[in-house]
Structures are given as structure tokens and as C-alpha cells.
GROMACS .gro file of C-alpha atoms in nm:
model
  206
    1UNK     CA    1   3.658 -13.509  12.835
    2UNK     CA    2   3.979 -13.387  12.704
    3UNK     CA    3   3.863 -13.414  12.367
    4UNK     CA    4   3.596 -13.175  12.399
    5UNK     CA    5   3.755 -12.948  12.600
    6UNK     CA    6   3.983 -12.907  12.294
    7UNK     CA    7   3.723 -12.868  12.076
    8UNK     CA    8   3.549 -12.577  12.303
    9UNK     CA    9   3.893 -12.441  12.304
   10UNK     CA   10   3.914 -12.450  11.960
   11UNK     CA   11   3.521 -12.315  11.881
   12UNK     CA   12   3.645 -11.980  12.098
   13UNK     CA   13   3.949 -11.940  11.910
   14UNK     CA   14   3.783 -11.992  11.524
   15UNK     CA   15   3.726 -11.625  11.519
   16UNK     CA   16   4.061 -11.523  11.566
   17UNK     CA   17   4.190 -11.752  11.346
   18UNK     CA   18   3.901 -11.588  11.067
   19UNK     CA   19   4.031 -11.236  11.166
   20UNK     CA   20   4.383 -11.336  11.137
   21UNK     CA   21   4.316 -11.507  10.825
   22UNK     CA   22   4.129 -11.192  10.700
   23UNK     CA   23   4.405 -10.956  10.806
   24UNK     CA   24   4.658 -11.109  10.532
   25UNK     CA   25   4.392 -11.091  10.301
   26UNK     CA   26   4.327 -10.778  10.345
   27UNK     CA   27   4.717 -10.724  10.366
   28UNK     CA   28   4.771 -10.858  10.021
   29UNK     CA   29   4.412 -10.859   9.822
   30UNK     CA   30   4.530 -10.527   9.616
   31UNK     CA   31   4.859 -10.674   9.500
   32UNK     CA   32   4.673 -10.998   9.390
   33UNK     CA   33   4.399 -10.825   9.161
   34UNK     CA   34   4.643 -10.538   9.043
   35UNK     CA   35   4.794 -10.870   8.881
   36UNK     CA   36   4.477 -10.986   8.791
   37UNK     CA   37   4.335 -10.699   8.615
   38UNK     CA   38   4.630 -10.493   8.454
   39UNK     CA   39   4.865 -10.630   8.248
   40UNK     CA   40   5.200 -10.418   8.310
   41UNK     CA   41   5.437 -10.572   8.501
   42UNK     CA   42   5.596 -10.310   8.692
   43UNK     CA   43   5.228 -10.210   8.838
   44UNK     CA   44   5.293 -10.467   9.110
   45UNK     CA   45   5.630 -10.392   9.156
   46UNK     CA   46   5.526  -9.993   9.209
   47UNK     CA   47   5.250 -10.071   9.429
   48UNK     CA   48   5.397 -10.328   9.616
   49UNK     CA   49   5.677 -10.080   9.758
   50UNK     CA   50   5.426  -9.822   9.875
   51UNK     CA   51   5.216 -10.066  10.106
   52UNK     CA   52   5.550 -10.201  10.206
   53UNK     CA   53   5.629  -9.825  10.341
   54UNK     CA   54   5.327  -9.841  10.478
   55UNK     CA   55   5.330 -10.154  10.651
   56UNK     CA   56   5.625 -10.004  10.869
   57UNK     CA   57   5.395  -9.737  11.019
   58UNK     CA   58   5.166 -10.053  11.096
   59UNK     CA   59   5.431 -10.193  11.369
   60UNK     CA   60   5.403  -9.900  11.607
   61UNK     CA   61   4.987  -9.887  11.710
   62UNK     CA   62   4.998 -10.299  11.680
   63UNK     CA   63   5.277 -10.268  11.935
   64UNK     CA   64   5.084  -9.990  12.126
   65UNK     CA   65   4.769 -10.255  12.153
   66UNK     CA   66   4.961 -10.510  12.278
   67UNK     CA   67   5.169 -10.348  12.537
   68UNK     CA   68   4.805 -10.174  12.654
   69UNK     CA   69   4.635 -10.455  12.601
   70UNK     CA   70   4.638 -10.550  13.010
   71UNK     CA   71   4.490 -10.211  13.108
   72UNK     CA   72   4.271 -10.189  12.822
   73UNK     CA   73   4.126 -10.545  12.959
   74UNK     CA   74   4.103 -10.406  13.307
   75UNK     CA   75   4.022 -10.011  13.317
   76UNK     CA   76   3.802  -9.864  13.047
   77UNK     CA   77   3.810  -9.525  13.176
   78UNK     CA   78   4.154  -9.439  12.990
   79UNK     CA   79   4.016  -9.606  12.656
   80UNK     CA   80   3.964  -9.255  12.516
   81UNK     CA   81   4.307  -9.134  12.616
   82UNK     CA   82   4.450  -9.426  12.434
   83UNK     CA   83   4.252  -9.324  12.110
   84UNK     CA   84   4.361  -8.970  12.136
   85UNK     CA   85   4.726  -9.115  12.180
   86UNK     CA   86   4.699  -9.370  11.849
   87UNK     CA   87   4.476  -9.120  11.651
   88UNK     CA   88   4.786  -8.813  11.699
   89UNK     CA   89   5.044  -9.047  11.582
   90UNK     CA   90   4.825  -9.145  11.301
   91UNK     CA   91   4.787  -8.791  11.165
   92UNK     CA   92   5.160  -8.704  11.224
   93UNK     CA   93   5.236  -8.987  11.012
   94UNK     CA   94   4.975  -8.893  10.729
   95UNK     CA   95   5.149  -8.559  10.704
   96UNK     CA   96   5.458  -8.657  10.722
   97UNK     CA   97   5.356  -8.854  10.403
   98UNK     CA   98   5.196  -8.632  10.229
   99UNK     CA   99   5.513  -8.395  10.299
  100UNK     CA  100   5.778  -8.598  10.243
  101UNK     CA  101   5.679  -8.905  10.069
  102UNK     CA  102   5.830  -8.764   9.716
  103UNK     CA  103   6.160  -8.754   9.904
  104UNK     CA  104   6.146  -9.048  10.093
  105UNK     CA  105   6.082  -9.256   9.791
  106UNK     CA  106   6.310  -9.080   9.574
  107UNK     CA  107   6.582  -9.105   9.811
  108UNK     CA  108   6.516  -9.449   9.901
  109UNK     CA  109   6.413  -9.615   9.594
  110UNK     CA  110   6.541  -9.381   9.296
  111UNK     CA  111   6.315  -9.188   9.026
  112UNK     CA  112   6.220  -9.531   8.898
  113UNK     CA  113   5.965  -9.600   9.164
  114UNK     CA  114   5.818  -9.210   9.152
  115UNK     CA  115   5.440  -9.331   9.148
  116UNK     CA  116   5.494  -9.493   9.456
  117UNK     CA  117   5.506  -9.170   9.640
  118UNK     CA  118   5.182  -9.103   9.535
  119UNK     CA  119   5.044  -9.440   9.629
  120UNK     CA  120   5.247  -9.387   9.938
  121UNK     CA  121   5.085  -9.102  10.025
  122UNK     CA  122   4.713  -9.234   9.997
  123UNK     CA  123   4.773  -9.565  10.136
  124UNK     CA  124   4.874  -9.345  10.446
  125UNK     CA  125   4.519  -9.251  10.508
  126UNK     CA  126   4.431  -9.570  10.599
  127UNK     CA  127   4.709  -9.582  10.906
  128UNK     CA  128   4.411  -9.390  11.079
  129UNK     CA  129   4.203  -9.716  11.073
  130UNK     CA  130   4.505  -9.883  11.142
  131UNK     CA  131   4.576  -9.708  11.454
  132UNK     CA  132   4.227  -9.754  11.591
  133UNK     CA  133   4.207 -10.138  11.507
  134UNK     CA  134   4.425 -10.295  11.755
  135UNK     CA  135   4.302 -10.052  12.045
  136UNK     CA  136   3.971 -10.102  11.955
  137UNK     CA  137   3.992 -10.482  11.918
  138UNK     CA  138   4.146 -10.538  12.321
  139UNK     CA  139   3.838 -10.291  12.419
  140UNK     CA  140   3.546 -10.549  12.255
  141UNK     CA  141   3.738 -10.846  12.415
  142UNK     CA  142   3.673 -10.641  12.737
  143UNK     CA  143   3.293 -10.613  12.640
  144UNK     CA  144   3.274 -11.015  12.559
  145UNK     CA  145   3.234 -10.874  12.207
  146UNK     CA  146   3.499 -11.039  12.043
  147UNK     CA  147   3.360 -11.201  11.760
  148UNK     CA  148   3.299 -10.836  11.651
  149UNK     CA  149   3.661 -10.851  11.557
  150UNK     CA  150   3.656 -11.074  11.280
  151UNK     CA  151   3.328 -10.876  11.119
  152UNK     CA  152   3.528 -10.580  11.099
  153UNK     CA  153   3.837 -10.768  10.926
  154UNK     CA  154   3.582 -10.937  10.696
  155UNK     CA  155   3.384 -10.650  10.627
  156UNK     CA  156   3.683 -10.483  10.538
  157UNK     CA  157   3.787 -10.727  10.360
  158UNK     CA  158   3.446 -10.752  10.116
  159UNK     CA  159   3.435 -10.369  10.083
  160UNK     CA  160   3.814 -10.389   9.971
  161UNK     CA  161   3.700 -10.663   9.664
  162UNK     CA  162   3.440 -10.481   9.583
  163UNK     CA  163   3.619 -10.100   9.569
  164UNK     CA  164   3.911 -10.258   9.382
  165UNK     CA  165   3.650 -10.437   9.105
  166UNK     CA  166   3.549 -10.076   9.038
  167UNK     CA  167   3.813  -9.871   9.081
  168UNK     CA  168   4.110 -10.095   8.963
  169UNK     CA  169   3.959 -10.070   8.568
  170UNK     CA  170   3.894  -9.663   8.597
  171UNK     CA  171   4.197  -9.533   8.837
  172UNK     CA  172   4.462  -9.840   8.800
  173UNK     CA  173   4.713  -9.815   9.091
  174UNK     CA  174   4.556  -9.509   9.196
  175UNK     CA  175   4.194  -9.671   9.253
  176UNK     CA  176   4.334  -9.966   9.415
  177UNK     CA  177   4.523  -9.731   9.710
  178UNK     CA  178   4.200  -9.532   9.742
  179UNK     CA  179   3.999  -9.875   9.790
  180UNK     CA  180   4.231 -10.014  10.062
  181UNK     CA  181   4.234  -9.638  10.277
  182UNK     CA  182   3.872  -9.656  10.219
  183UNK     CA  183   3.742  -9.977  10.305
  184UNK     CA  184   3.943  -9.985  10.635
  185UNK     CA  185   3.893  -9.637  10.767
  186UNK     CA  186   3.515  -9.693  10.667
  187UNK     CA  187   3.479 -10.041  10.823
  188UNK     CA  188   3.602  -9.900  11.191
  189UNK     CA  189   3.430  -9.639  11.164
  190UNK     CA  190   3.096  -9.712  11.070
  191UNK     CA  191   3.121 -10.007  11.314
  192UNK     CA  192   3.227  -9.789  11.601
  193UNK     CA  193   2.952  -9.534  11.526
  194UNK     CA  194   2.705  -9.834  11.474
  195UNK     CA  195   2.824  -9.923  11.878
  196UNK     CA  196   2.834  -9.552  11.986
  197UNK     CA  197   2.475  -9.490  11.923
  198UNK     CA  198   2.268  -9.753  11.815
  199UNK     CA  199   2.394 -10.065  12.112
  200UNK     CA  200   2.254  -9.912  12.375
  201UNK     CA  201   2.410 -10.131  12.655
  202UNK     CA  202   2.741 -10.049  12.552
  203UNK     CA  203   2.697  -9.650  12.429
  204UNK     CA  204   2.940  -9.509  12.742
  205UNK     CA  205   3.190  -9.764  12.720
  206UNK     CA  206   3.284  -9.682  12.319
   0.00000   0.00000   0.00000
């Protein structure tokens, strides 16, 4: 009996281990076909340091999600609030990007790493997505929609392959920043306006 109580346990927890799994794919995907498909060096290097700025914006709505996470699970009525909350800080930290991201690098790294600022800046767009994620991943564990998670990760994950197979050759660094803002921000989003107004049981609790 223990035996397959483990093995239930483990059957509820396979999707978080796919999402997890598909997180740090989706984490590192760009670096890996950057190497793949150009052959300068210091490509990696420059990309690399902007999604390693980035990744520091990353701690604060993950941390948010978690320290919600109990009232998320138990009172949906603030859900929005907590959206408006993540989504503000998310756009504060896309301008402060955008604004100061040339400094920032410069001071920080030194004129060698220059087009990182720029691949700073659009790998900021996807801290939107970001933001929403974790909020919006304690809400469909509050639905029994959890498996839901792990689509969006992989979803996210596909659309990233596929964006960086075509942009990677035409834009370089460039393309692969726009793929990984895209495919995040568009995975969220089209699944949250996929719940909002075509799942009819659930369209006043998204």
C-alpha cells in the first residue's frame, strides 16, 4: 500500500517536475543555440550578461508568489489586486531599463559589454510575463488547474525554439532577446485570454 501511495504521490507531482524542468530550459535555451548557430565567441559571453541582469528582476515577483501564495490559495477576490501590484513593478522595471540600461551596463561591466544594454533592455519586456507567471500559477492550483502550469512553461518553451530558429540567423543576439520577451509574454497571455473568455466555468475567477 505504501508503494502505491508513492507512486500516486509521485503521478501528482510529474507536472511540476515537467514545469520545473521546462523553466531552466527556457532559462538557458537562447544561450545554448546562440552557441549553436553563430560562431563568435563573445556572442555568448554578451548575451549571457544581459539575461543575467535580468534574472535579478526575476527574484522579486517569484518571491511575491510565494509569500501570497496562502491567500492566493484561499481568497480569490484580491487576485486582481495582486496582478495590478506585480504588473506596476513590472513596468517600473522595463523603464527603468530602457532608461538606464546604457549606464548600468557601462558602469557595471565597462564599454566592452555595450550590446548588452541593448539586449538588456529587450529581454526586460519579458519581466511582464515574468511577473504574471508565479501569481498566476498559485491561482490555477486554486482552480484544480494545475497541470495548466506546465503547458504554459512548455508552450513557452516550443515557441522560444522555434522564434530563435528564425530569428537567431536574421537578427543574431538581437533576434534571440526578441524570441525569449516574445514567447513568454505571448504564452501567458494568450493562455490567460484563452481562460478569460473561452472556459466558461472559470471566466470570473481569471
Amino acid at each position: 500500500f505504501r508503494l502505491q501511495y508513492d507512486f500516486q504521490k509521485l503521478k501528482e507531482a510529474l507536472p511540476w517536475v515537467v514545469s520545473n524542468m521546462a523553466g531552466l530550459l527556457l532559462l538557458r535555451m537562447d544561450t545554448y543555440m546562440i552557441d549553436l548557430m553563430l560562431s563568435d565567441t563573445s556572442s555568448s559571453a554578451q548575451y549571457g550578461m544581459a539575461c543575467t541582469f535580468n534574472e535579478f528582476w526575476w527574484f522579486v515577483p517569484v518571491s511575491l508568489g510565494v509569500f501570497w501564495s496562502k491567500d492566493i490559495l484561499s481568497y480569490a477576490k484580491r487576485i486582481n489586486f495582486y496582478y495590478a501590484i506585480v504588473c506596476s513593478l513590472a513596468f517600473l522595471f522595463i523603464l527603468f531599463s530602457w532608461s538606464f540600461g546604457d549606464y548600468f551596463i557601462s558602469v557595471i561591466l565597462g564599454k566592452d559589454f555595450a550590446e548588452s544594454a541593448l539586449l538588456f533592455k529587450i529581454l526586460s519586456i519579458s519581466g511582464l510575463g515574468v511577473a504574471i507567471f508565479p501569481i498566476l500559477k498559485w491561482h490555477l492550483v486554486r482552480l484544480n488547474m494545475d497541470r495548466n502550469v506546465y503547458i504554459i512553461q512548455l508552450a513557452a518553451l516550443l515557441l522560444n525554439f522555434g522564434l530563435n530558429l528564425w530569428f537567431i540567423p536574421i537578427s543574431g543576439l538581437i533576434g534571440a532577446a526578441i524570441a525569449s520577451s516574445v514567447s513568454l509574454n505571448l504564452a501567458i497571455f494568450c493562455f490567460m485570454i484563452w481562460m478569460k473568455f473561452f472556459r466558461r466555468k472559470h471566466r470570473n475567477k481569471l
